[in-house]
Amino acid sequence: MSRRSVNPSRRVADGGLPSVGGLLHPKSRSPPVLTIALVVLGVILLVAYFNSGSGVTVTSREAVSRSEGTCTSEVMRALPYLKKAYGNAMQKVLHVGPDSCTVVSNLLKEGKVEAWGVEPYDLEDTDSSCKSLVRKGFVRMSDIKFPLPYRPDSFSLVVVSDALDYLTPRYLNKTLPDLAKVSTDGLVIFAGNPGQQKPKVSELPKFGRPAKLRSSSWWTRYFVQTGLTENEGPLKKFEEATSKDEYKPDCQIFHLSS
């Protein structure tokens, strides 16, 4: 009889575990059991929701590294085809974007190409090779929202990756013409696809804002409004070269006349 008089609130206070009296009286036990079940289910759903975006848990450094390399890595894959498309225009190249040291180093190894780079973000944890390129002036840090530290027609070709996606139209209106101004033979832009994973909130201190991944039609309209036209000759050669190897880039690639 004493078990029938157990205070339900005490059972909860003792850790939420059902007492013997609760087992004998299902009606008195059902509310807390149902509550516990709903709470557990809610926790499971929340965990599944927050992990569904990436499928894995990563640190902020890993997330930043992965987002930075998206289109710059594409530049490395596309270099052989760019050389076939632009020929002599690949003699003096400026790369603008993160990890410029890698692109510049790769181009300089061939000996026939003069290459420089602009790193729009702070250089962190760079290796000795990159530090050497910075010390010698081949790669420099520069905020691309402001005029580049180069004279007009300083380069034959300008290649941009993982940089314009972080600019609003207000700054694009200044940066894009400035990039075209320092090139004589063309401007190649590698832009992210709208379907790509966007940077995490933890990346904002580095980039200033999340990437705005725009569609091909948006970029095409914007180029027309800015007065930039498609560089038809190199574009055709680039498409012919890539079609032979069935190369399909993960990023959008635009060939513009300077």
C-alpha positions as protocol buffer text, in pm:
chain_id: "A"
residue {
  index: 1
  type: MET
  ca { x: 0 y: 0 z: 0 }
}
residue {
  index: 2
  type: SER
  ca { x: 284 y: 236 z: 77 }
}
residue {
  index: 3
  type: ARG
  ca { x: 401 y: 212 z: -282 }
}
residue {
  index: 4
  type: ARG
  ca { x: 69 y: 352 z: -405 }
}
residue {
  index: 5
  type: SER
  ca { x: 126 y: 674 z: -217 }
}
residue {
  index: 6
  type: VAL
  ca { x: 468 y: 751 z: -367 }
}
residue {
  index: 7
  type: ASN
  ca { x: 481 y: 1109 z: -491 }
}
residue {
  index: 8
  type: PRO
  ca { x: 530 y: 1112 z: -873 }
}
residue {
  index: 9
  type: SER
  ca { x: 743 y: 1424 z: -847 }
}
residue {
  index: 10
  type: ARG
  ca { x: 988 y: 1238 z: -622 }
}
residue {
  index: 11
  type: ARG
  ca { x: 1031 y: 969 z: -885 }
}
residue {
  index: 12
  type: VAL
  ca { x: 1134 y: 1233 z: -1134 }
}
residue {
  index: 13
  type: ALA
  ca { x: 1361 y: 1401 z: -883 }
}
residue {
  index: 14
  type: ASP
  ca { x: 1534 y: 1070 z: -814 }
}
residue {
  index: 15
  type: GLY
  ca { x: 1663 y: 1064 z: -1170 }
}
residue {
  index: 16
  type: GLY
  ca { x: 1352 y: 1011 z: -1382 }
}
residue {
  index: 17
  type: LEU
  ca { x: 1367 y: 632 z: -1354 }
}
residue {
  index: 18
  type: PRO
  ca { x: 1032 y: 451 z: -1310 }
}
residue {
  index: 19
  type: SER
  ca { x: 965 y: 313 z: -960 }
}
residue {
  index: 20
  type: VAL
  ca { x: 808 y: -20 z: -880 }
}
residue {
  index: 21
  type: GLY
  ca { x: 483 y: 162 z: -809 }
}
residue {
  index: 22
  type: GLY
  ca { x: 496 y: 305 z: -1156 }
}
residue {
  index: 23
  type: LEU
  ca { x: 530 y: -42 z: -1301 }
}
residue {
  index: 24
  type: LEU
  ca { x: 220 y: -154 z: -1112 }
}
residue {
  index: 25
  type: HIS
  ca { x: 21 y: 151 z: -1224 }
}
residue {
  index: 26
  type: PRO
  ca { x: 80 y: 220 z: -1597 }
}
residue {
  index: 27
  type: LYS
  ca { x: -151 y: 523 z: -1600 }
}
residue {
  index: 28
  type: SER
  ca { x: 65 y: 709 z: -1349 }
}
residue {
  index: 29
  type: ARG
  ca { x: 386 y: 619 z: -1542 }
}
residue {
  index: 30
  type: SER
  ca { x: 285 y: 699 z: -1899 }
}
residue {
  index: 31
  type: PRO
  ca { x: 317 y: 1079 z: -1890 }
}
residue {
  index: 32
  type: PRO
  ca { x: 686 y: 1091 z: -1781 }
}
residue {
  index: 33
  type: VAL
  ca { x: 781 y: 801 z: -2010 }
}
residue {
  index: 34
  type: LEU
  ca { x: 615 y: 973 z: -2305 }
}
residue {
  index: 35
  type: THR
  ca { x: 795 y: 1297 z: -2221 }
}
residue {
  index: 36
  type: ILE
  ca { x: 1133 y: 1125 z: -2201 }
}
residue {
  index: 37
  type: ALA
  ca { x: 1072 y: 948 z: -2532 }
}
residue {
  index: 38
  type: LEU
  ca { x: 981 y: 1276 z: -2704 }
}
residue {
  index: 39
  type: VAL
  ca { x: 1289 y: 1450 z: -2563 }
}
residue {
  index: 40
  type: VAL
  ca { x: 1519 y: 1170 z: -2681 }
}
residue {
  index: 41
  type: LEU
  ca { x: 1357 y: 1174 z: -3026 }
}
residue {
  index: 42
  type: GLY
  ca { x: 1396 y: 1552 z: -3045 }
}
residue {
  index: 43
  type: VAL
  ca { x: 1765 y: 1530 z: -2958 }
}
residue {
  index: 44
  type: ILE
  ca { x: 1821 y: 1265 z: -3225 }
}
residue {
  index: 45
  type: LEU
  ca { x: 1645 y: 1476 z: -3489 }
}
residue {
  index: 46
  type: LEU
  ca { x: 1846 y: 1787 z: -3396 }
}
residue {
  index: 47
  type: VAL
  ca { x: 2177 y: 1601 z: -3417 }
}
residue {
  index: 48
  type: ALA
  ca { x: 2082 y: 1455 z: -3754 }
}
residue {
  index: 49
  type: TYR
  ca { x: 1976 y: 1798 z: -3884 }
}
residue {
  index: 50
  type: PHE
  ca { x: 2297 y: 1979 z: -3787 }
}
residue {
  index: 51
  type: ASN
  ca { x: 2517 y: 1704 z: -3929 }
}
residue {
  index: 52
  type: SER
  ca { x: 2324 y: 1669 z: -4256 }
}
residue {
  index: 53
  type: GLY
  ca { x: 2493 y: 1971 z: -4418 }
}
residue {
  index: 54
  type: SER
  ca { x: 2840 y: 1821 z: -4435 }
}
residue {
  index: 55
  type: GLY
  ca { x: 2803 y: 1460 z: -4334 }
}
residue {
  index: 56
  type: VAL
  ca { x: 3111 y: 1489 z: -4111 }
}
residue {
  index: 57
  type: THR
  ca { x: 3230 y: 1705 z: -3827 }
}
residue {
  index: 58
  type: VAL
  ca { x: 3523 y: 1929 z: -3917 }
}
residue {
  index: 59
  type: THR
  ca { x: 3722 y: 2196 z: -3740 }
}
residue {
  index: 60
  type: SER
  ca { x: 3700 y: 2557 z: -3859 }
}
residue {
  index: 61
  type: ARG
  ca { x: 4055 y: 2536 z: -4000 }
}
residue {
  index: 62
  type: GLU
  ca { x: 3960 y: 2230 z: -4206 }
}
residue {
  index: 63
  type: ALA
  ca { x: 3646 y: 2403 z: -4331 }
}
residue {
  index: 64
  type: VAL
  ca { x: 3837 y: 2715 z: -4434 }
}
residue {
  index: 65
  type: SER
  ca { x: 4105 y: 2513 z: -4609 }
}
residue {
  index: 66
  type: ARG
  ca { x: 3850 y: 2314 z: -4806 }
}
residue {
  index: 67
  type: SER
  ca { x: 3653 y: 2619 z: -4920 }
}
residue {
  index: 68
  type: GLU
  ca { x: 3965 y: 2812 z: -5019 }
}
residue {
  index: 69
  type: GLY
  ca { x: 4096 y: 2540 z: -5243 }
}
residue {
  index: 70
  type: THR
  ca { x: 3778 y: 2483 z: -5441 }
}
residue {
  index: 71
  type: CYS
  ca { x: 3837 y: 2696 z: -5751 }
}
residue {
  index: 72
  type: THR
  ca { x: 4209 y: 2755 z: -5700 }
}
residue {
  index: 73
  type: SER
  ca { x: 4257 y: 2380 z: -5723 }
}
residue {
  index: 74
  type: GLU
  ca { x: 4052 y: 2396 z: -6042 }
}
residue {
  index: 75
  type: VAL
  ca { x: 4300 y: 2648 z: -6181 }
}
residue {
  index: 76
  type: MET
  ca { x: 4577 y: 2392 z: -6133 }
}
residue {
  index: 77
  type: ARG
  ca { x: 4375 y: 2132 z: -6325 }
}
residue {
  index: 78
  type: ALA
  ca { x: 4291 y: 2377 z: -6601 }
}
residue {
  index: 79
  type: LEU
  ca { x: 4642 y: 2517 z: -6658 }
}
residue {
  index: 80
  type: PRO
  ca { x: 4734 y: 2274 z: -6941 }
}
residue {
  index: 81
  type: TYR
  ca { x: 4416 y: 2369 z: -7128 }
}
residue {
  index: 82
  type: LEU
  ca { x: 4464 y: 2741 z: -7061 }
}
residue {
  index: 83
  type: LYS
  ca { x: 4810 y: 2716 z: -7217 }
}
residue {
  index: 84
  type: LYS
  ca { x: 4663 y: 2560 z: -7531 }
}
residue {
  index: 85
  type: ALA
  ca { x: 4390 y: 2823 z: -7546 }
}
residue {
  index: 86
  type: TYR
  ca { x: 4602 y: 3133 z: -7486 }
}
residue {
  index: 87
  type: GLY
  ca { x: 4941 y: 3033 z: -7626 }
}
residue {
  index: 88
  type: ASN
  ca { x: 5181 y: 3329 z: -7608 }
}
residue {
  index: 89
  type: ALA
  ca { x: 4937 y: 3514 z: -7382 }
}
residue {
  index: 90
  type: MET
  ca { x: 5046 y: 3280 z: -7105 }
}
residue {
  index: 91
  type: GLN
  ca { x: 5394 y: 3436 z: -7098 }
}
residue {
  index: 92
  type: LYS
  ca { x: 5315 y: 3691 z: -6828 }
}
residue {
  index: 93
  type: VAL
  ca { x: 5040 y: 3584 z: -6588 }
}
residue {
  index: 94
  type: LEU
  ca { x: 4887 y: 3731 z: -6274 }
}
residue {
  index: 95
  type: HIS
  ca { x: 4687 y: 3502 z: -6046 }
}
residue {
  index: 96
  type: VAL
  ca { x: 4449 y: 3664 z: -5798 }
}
residue {
  index: 97
  type: GLY
  ca { x: 4307 y: 3447 z: -5520 }
}
residue {
  index: 98
  type: PRO
  ca { x: 4395 y: 3235 z: -5218 }
}
residue {
  index: 99
  type: ASP
  ca { x: 4689 y: 2996 z: -5241 }
}
residue {
  index: 100
  type: SER
  ca { x: 4851 y: 3209 z: -5510 }
}
residue {
  index: 101
  type: CYS
  ca { x: 5190 y: 3071 z: -5406 }
}
residue {
  index: 102
  type: THR
  ca { x: 5094 y: 2729 z: -5542 }
}
residue {
  index: 103
  type: VAL
  ca { x: 4977 y: 2865 z: -5877 }
}
residue {
  index: 104
  type: VAL
  ca { x: 5273 y: 3098 z: -5918 }
}
residue {
  index: 105
  type: SER
  ca { x: 5524 y: 2832 z: -5817 }
}
residue {
  index: 106
  type: ASN
  ca { x: 5378 y: 2587 z: -6068 }
}
residue {
  index: 107
  type: LEU
  ca { x: 5399 y: 2841 z: -6351 }
}
residue {
  index: 108
  type: LEU
  ca { x: 5753 y: 2951 z: -6265 }
}
residue {
  index: 109
  type: LYS
  ca { x: 5883 y: 2593 z: -6271 }
}
residue {
  index: 110
  type: GLU
  ca { x: 5831 y: 2581 z: -6647 }
}
residue {
  index: 111
  type: GLY
  ca { x: 6078 y: 2863 z: -6699 }
}
residue {
  index: 112
  type: LYS
  ca { x: 5893 y: 3011 z: -6996 }
}
residue {
  index: 113
  type: VAL
  ca { x: 5624 y: 3185 z: -6794 }
}
residue {
  index: 114
  type: GLU
  ca { x: 5657 y: 3498 z: -6583 }
}
residue {
  index: 115
  type: ALA
  ca { x: 5408 y: 3470 z: -6299 }
}
residue {
  index: 116
  type: TRP
  ca { x: 5292 y: 3689 z: -6012 }
}
residue {
  index: 117
  type: GLY
  ca { x: 5021 y: 3647 z: -5753 }
}
residue {
  index: 118
  type: VAL
  ca { x: 4790 y: 3853 z: -5534 }
}
residue {
  index: 119
  type: GLU
  ca { x: 4668 y: 3695 z: -5211 }
}
residue {
  index: 120
  type: PRO
  ca { x: 4343 y: 3871 z: -5103 }
}
residue {
  index: 121
  type: TYR
  ca { x: 4352 y: 3721 z: -4752 }
}
residue {
  index: 122
  type: ASP
  ca { x: 4610 y: 3698 z: -4475 }
}
residue {
  index: 123
  type: LEU
  ca { x: 4881 y: 3442 z: -4537 }
}
residue {
  index: 124
  type: GLU
  ca { x: 4881 y: 3196 z: -4247 }
}
residue {
  index: 125
  type: ASP
  ca { x: 5097 y: 2892 z: -4185 }
}
residue {
  index: 126
  type: THR
  ca { x: 5281 y: 2937 z: -4514 }
}
residue {
  index: 127
  type: ASP
  ca { x: 5577 y: 2715 z: -4601 }
}
residue {
  index: 128
  type: SER
  ca { x: 5929 y: 2835 z: -4675 }
}
residue {
  index: 129
  type: SER
  ca { x: 5869 y: 2827 z: -5052 }
}
residue {
  index: 130
  type: CYS
  ca { x: 5572 y: 3063 z: -5024 }
}
residue {
  index: 131
  type: LYS
  ca { x: 5758 y: 3293 z: -4786 }
}
residue {
  index: 132
  type: SER
  ca { x: 6038 y: 3311 z: -5042 }
}
residue {
  index: 133
  type: LEU
  ca { x: 5794 y: 3412 z: -5318 }
}
residue {
  index: 134
  type: VAL
  ca { x: 5649 y: 3682 z: -5094 }
}
residue {
  index: 135
  type: ARG
  ca { x: 5995 y: 3808 z: -4995 }
}
residue {
  index: 136
  type: LYS
  ca { x: 6100 y: 3830 z: -5360 }
}
residue {
  index: 137
  type: GLY
  ca { x: 5783 y: 4014 z: -5457 }
}
residue {
  index: 138
  type: PHE
  ca { x: 5629 y: 3746 z: -5677 }
}
residue {
  index: 139
  type: VAL
  ca { x: 5331 y: 3714 z: -5442 }
}
residue {
  index: 140
  type: ARG
  ca { x: 5188 y: 3996 z: -5236 }
}
residue {
  index: 141
  type: MET
  ca { x: 4890 y: 4049 z: -5009 }
}
residue {
  index: 142
  type: SER
  ca { x: 4644 y: 4311 z: -5132 }
}
residue {
  index: 143
  type: ASP
  ca { x: 4280 y: 4391 z: -5062 }
}
residue {
  index: 144
  type: ILE
  ca { x: 4119 y: 4355 z: -5405 }
}
residue {
  index: 145
  type: LYS
  ca { x: 3835 y: 4588 z: -5306 }
}
residue {
  index: 146
  type: PHE
  ca { x: 4085 y: 4863 z: -5378 }
}
residue {
  index: 147
  type: PRO
  ca { x: 4294 y: 4930 z: -5694 }
}
residue {
  index: 148
  type: LEU
  ca { x: 4563 y: 4672 z: -5760 }
}
residue {
  index: 149
  type: PRO
  ca { x: 4925 y: 4789 z: -5719 }
}
residue {
  index: 150
  type: TYR
  ca { x: 4999 y: 4742 z: -6090 }
}
residue {
  index: 151
  type: ARG
  ca { x: 5000 y: 4968 z: -6393 }
}
residue {
  index: 152
  type: PRO
  ca { x: 4758 y: 4915 z: -6685 }
}
residue {
  index: 153
  type: ASP
  ca { x: 4857 y: 4636 z: -6925 }
}
residue {
  index: 154
  type: SER
  ca { x: 5115 y: 4496 z: -6682 }
}
residue {
  index: 155
  type: PHE
  ca { x: 5021 y: 4135 z: -6764 }
}
residue {
  index: 156
  type: SER
  ca { x: 4920 y: 3941 z: -7070 }
}
residue {
  index: 157
  type: LEU
  ca { x: 4664 y: 3731 z: -6879 }
}
residue {
  index: 158
  type: VAL
  ca { x: 4490 y: 3764 z: -6541 }
}
residue {
  index: 159
  type: VAL
  ca { x: 4342 y: 3455 z: -6373 }
}
residue {
  index: 160
  type: VAL
  ca { x: 4106 y: 3497 z: -6077 }
}
residue {
  index: 161
  type: SER
  ca { x: 3976 y: 3225 z: -5844 }
}
residue {
  index: 162
  type: ASP
  ca { x: 3794 y: 3209 z: -5507 }
}
residue {
  index: 163
  type: ALA
  ca { x: 3792 y: 3587 z: -5479 }
}
residue {
  index: 164
  type: LEU
  ca { x: 3504 y: 3753 z: -5663 }
}
residue {
  index: 165
  type: ASP
  ca { x: 3246 y: 3527 z: -5495 }
}
residue {
  index: 166
  type: TYR
  ca { x: 3311 y: 3715 z: -5171 }
}
residue {
  index: 167
  type: LEU
  ca { x: 3250 y: 4062 z: -5316 }
}
residue {
  index: 168
  type: THR
  ca { x: 2918 y: 4244 z: -5330 }
}
residue {
  index: 169
  type: PRO
  ca { x: 2819 y: 4415 z: -5658 }
}
residue {
  index: 170
  type: ARG
  ca { x: 2928 y: 4744 z: -5501 }
}
residue {
  index: 171
  type: TYR
  ca { x: 3291 y: 4628 z: -5495 }
}
residue {
  index: 172
  type: LEU
  ca { x: 3266 y: 4414 z: -5806 }
}
residue {
  index: 173
  type: ASN
  ca { x: 3187 y: 4731 z: -6000 }
}
residue {
  index: 174
  type: LYS
  ca { x: 3535 y: 4857 z: -5911 }
}
residue {
  index: 175
  type: THR
  ca { x: 3738 y: 4538 z: -5885 }
}
residue {
  index: 176
  type: LEU
  ca { x: 3638 y: 4370 z: -6210 }
}
residue {
  index: 177
  type: PRO
  ca { x: 3727 y: 4663 z: -6441 }
}
residue {
  index: 178
  type: ASP
  ca { x: 4050 y: 4704 z: -6244 }
}
residue {
  index: 179
  type: LEU
  ca { x: 4142 y: 4340 z: -6308 }
}
residue {
  index: 180
  type: ALA
  ca { x: 4069 y: 4380 z: -6678 }
}
residue {
  index: 181
  type: LYS
  ca { x: 4271 y: 4702 z: -6693 }
}
residue {
  index: 182
  type: VAL
  ca { x: 4599 y: 4537 z: -6590 }
}
residue {
  index: 183
  type: SER
  ca { x: 4563 y: 4268 z: -6861 }
}
residue {
  index: 184
  type: THR
  ca { x: 4633 y: 4299 z: -7233 }
}
residue {
  index: 185
  type: ASP
  ca { x: 4503 y: 3968 z: -7370 }
}
residue {
  index: 186
  type: GLY
  ca { x: 4227 y: 3853 z: -7140 }
}
residue {
  index: 187
  type: LEU
  ca { x: 4076 y: 3778 z: -6805 }
}
residue {
  index: 188
  type: VAL
  ca { x: 3986 y: 3426 z: -6688 }
}
residue {
  index: 189
  type: ILE
  ca { x: 3748 y: 3399 z: -6393 }
}
residue {
  index: 190
  type: PHE
  ca { x: 3691 y: 3082 z: -6191 }
}
residue {
  index: 191
  type: ALA
  ca { x: 3369 y: 3121 z: -5992 }
}
residue {
  index: 192
  type: GLY
  ca { x: 3190 y: 2880 z: -5762 }
}
residue {
  index: 193
  type: ASN
  ca { x: 2877 y: 2695 z: -5866 }
}
residue {
  index: 194
  type: PRO
  ca { x: 2555 y: 2765 z: -5674 }
}
residue {
  index: 195
  type: GLY
  ca { x: 2536 y: 2394 z: -5586 }
}
residue {
  index: 196
  type: GLN
  ca { x: 2867 y: 2398 z: -5399 }
}
residue {
  index: 197
  type: GLN
  ca { x: 2882 y: 2393 z: -5021 }
}
residue {
  index: 198
  type: LYS
  ca { x: 2892 y: 2743 z: -4877 }
}
residue {
  index: 199
  type: PRO
  ca { x: 3154 y: 2847 z: -4622 }
}
residue {
  index: 200
  type: LYS
  ca { x: 3071 y: 2794 z: -4256 }
}
residue {
  index: 201
  type: VAL
  ca { x: 2996 y: 3083 z: -4020 }
}
residue {
  index: 202
  type: SER
  ca { x: 3333 y: 3014 z: -3856 }
}
residue {
  index: 203
  type: GLU
  ca { x: 3505 y: 3136 z: -4173 }
}
residue {
  index: 204
  type: LEU
  ca { x: 3357 y: 3486 z: -4159 }
}
residue {
  index: 205
  type: PRO
  ca { x: 3642 y: 3643 z: -3959 }
}
residue {
  index: 206
  type: LYS
  ca { x: 3877 y: 3549 z: -4244 }
}
residue {
  index: 207
  type: PHE
  ca { x: 3661 y: 3628 z: -4546 }
}
residue {
  index: 208
  type: GLY
  ca { x: 3445 y: 3905 z: -4403 }
}
residue {
  index: 209
  type: ARG
  ca { x: 3123 y: 3760 z: -4546 }
}
residue {
  index: 210
  type: PRO
  ca { x: 2993 y: 3429 z: -4682 }
}
residue {
  index: 211
  type: ALA
  ca { x: 3048 y: 3352 z: -5049 }
}
residue {
  index: 212
  type: LYS
  ca { x: 2772 y: 3452 z: -5287 }
}
residue {
  index: 213
  type: LEU
  ca { x: 2765 y: 3168 z: -5538 }
}
residue {
  index: 214
  type: ARG
  ca { x: 2599 y: 3314 z: -5846 }
}
residue {
  index: 215
  type: SER
  ca { x: 2456 y: 3142 z: -6151 }
}
residue {
  index: 216
  type: SER
  ca { x: 2609 y: 3153 z: -6497 }
}
residue {
  index: 217
  type: SER
  ca { x: 2323 y: 3372 z: -6622 }
}
residue {
  index: 218
  type: TRP
  ca { x: 2383 y: 3621 z: -6340 }
}
residue {
  index: 219
  type: TRP
  ca { x: 2750 y: 3651 z: -6429 }
}
residue {
  index: 220
  type: THR
  ca { x: 2673 y: 3684 z: -6801 }
}
residue {
  index: 221
  type: ARG
  ca { x: 2431 y: 3972 z: -6737 }
}
residue {
  index: 222
  type: TYR
  ca { x: 2679 y: 4135 z: -6504 }
}
residue {
  index: 223
  type: PHE
  ca { x: 2963 y: 4115 z: -6757 }
}
residue {
  index: 224
  type: VAL
  ca { x: 2744 y: 4282 z: -7018 }
}
residue {
  index: 225
  type: GLN
  ca { x: 2649 y: 4559 z: -6776 }
}
residue {
  index: 226
  type: THR
  ca { x: 3015 y: 4611 z: -6688 }
}
residue {
  index: 227
  type: GLY
  ca { x: 3114 y: 4634 z: -7054 }
}
residue {
  index: 228
  type: LEU
  ca { x: 3317 y: 4311 z: -7060 }
}
residue {
  index: 229
  type: THR
  ca { x: 3276 y: 4082 z: -7360 }
}
residue {
  index: 230
  type: GLU
  ca { x: 3342 y: 3713 z: -7409 }
}
residue {
  index: 231
  type: ASN
  ca { x: 3688 y: 3628 z: -7538 }
}
residue {
  index: 232
  type: GLU
  ca { x: 3563 y: 3404 z: -7818 }
}
residue {
  index: 233
  type: GLY
  ca { x: 3893 y: 3288 z: -7968 }
}
residue {
  index: 234
  type: PRO
  ca { x: 4053 y: 3147 z: -7650 }
}
residue {
  index: 235
  type: LEU
  ca { x: 3715 y: 3020 z: -7530 }
}
residue {
  index: 236
  type: LYS
  ca { x: 3672 y: 2809 z: -7841 }
}
residue {
  index: 237
  type: LYS
  ca { x: 4026 y: 2668 z: -7816 }
}
residue {
  index: 238
  type: PHE
  ca { x: 3974 y: 2596 z: -7445 }
}
residue {
  index: 239
  type: GLU
  ca { x: 3651 y: 2406 z: -7512 }
}
residue {
  index: 240
  type: GLU
  ca { x: 3814 y: 2206 z: -7792 }
}
residue {
  index: 241
  type: ALA
  ca { x: 4108 y: 2110 z: -7569 }
}
residue {
  index: 242
  type: THR
  ca { x: 3892 y: 2011 z: -7273 }
}
residue {
  index: 243
  type: SER
  ca { x: 3643 y: 1812 z: -7483 }
}
residue {
  index: 244
  type: LYS
  ca { x: 3920 y: 1580 z: -7605 }
}
residue {
  index: 245
  type: ASP
  ca { x: 4005 y: 1479 z: -7248 }
}
residue {
  index: 246
  type: GLU
  ca { x: 3644 y: 1498 z: -7128 }
}
residue {
  index: 247
  type: TYR
  ca { x: 3754 y: 1748 z: -6865 }
}
residue {
  index: 248
  type: LYS
  ca { x: 3457 y: 1877 z: -6667 }
}
residue {
  index: 249
  type: PRO
  ca { x: 3544 y: 2158 z: -6424 }
}
residue {
  index: 250
  type: ASP
  ca { x: 3375 y: 2180 z: -6086 }
}
residue {
  index: 251
  type: CYS
  ca { x: 3375 y: 2560 z: -6107 }
}
residue {
  index: 252
  type: GLN
  ca { x: 3238 y: 2801 z: -6363 }
}
residue {
  index: 253
  type: ILE
  ca { x: 3506 y: 2935 z: -6599 }
}
residue {
  index: 254
  type: PHE
  ca { x: 3457 y: 3262 z: -6787 }
}
residue {
  index: 255
  type: HIS
  ca { x: 3689 y: 3392 z: -7060 }
}
residue {
  index: 256
  type: LEU
  ca { x: 3667 y: 3769 z: -7099 }
}
residue {
  index: 257
  type: SER
  ca { x: 3837 y: 4021 z: -7323 }
}
residue {
  index: 258
  type: SER
  ca { x: 4029 y: 4289 z: -7139 }
}
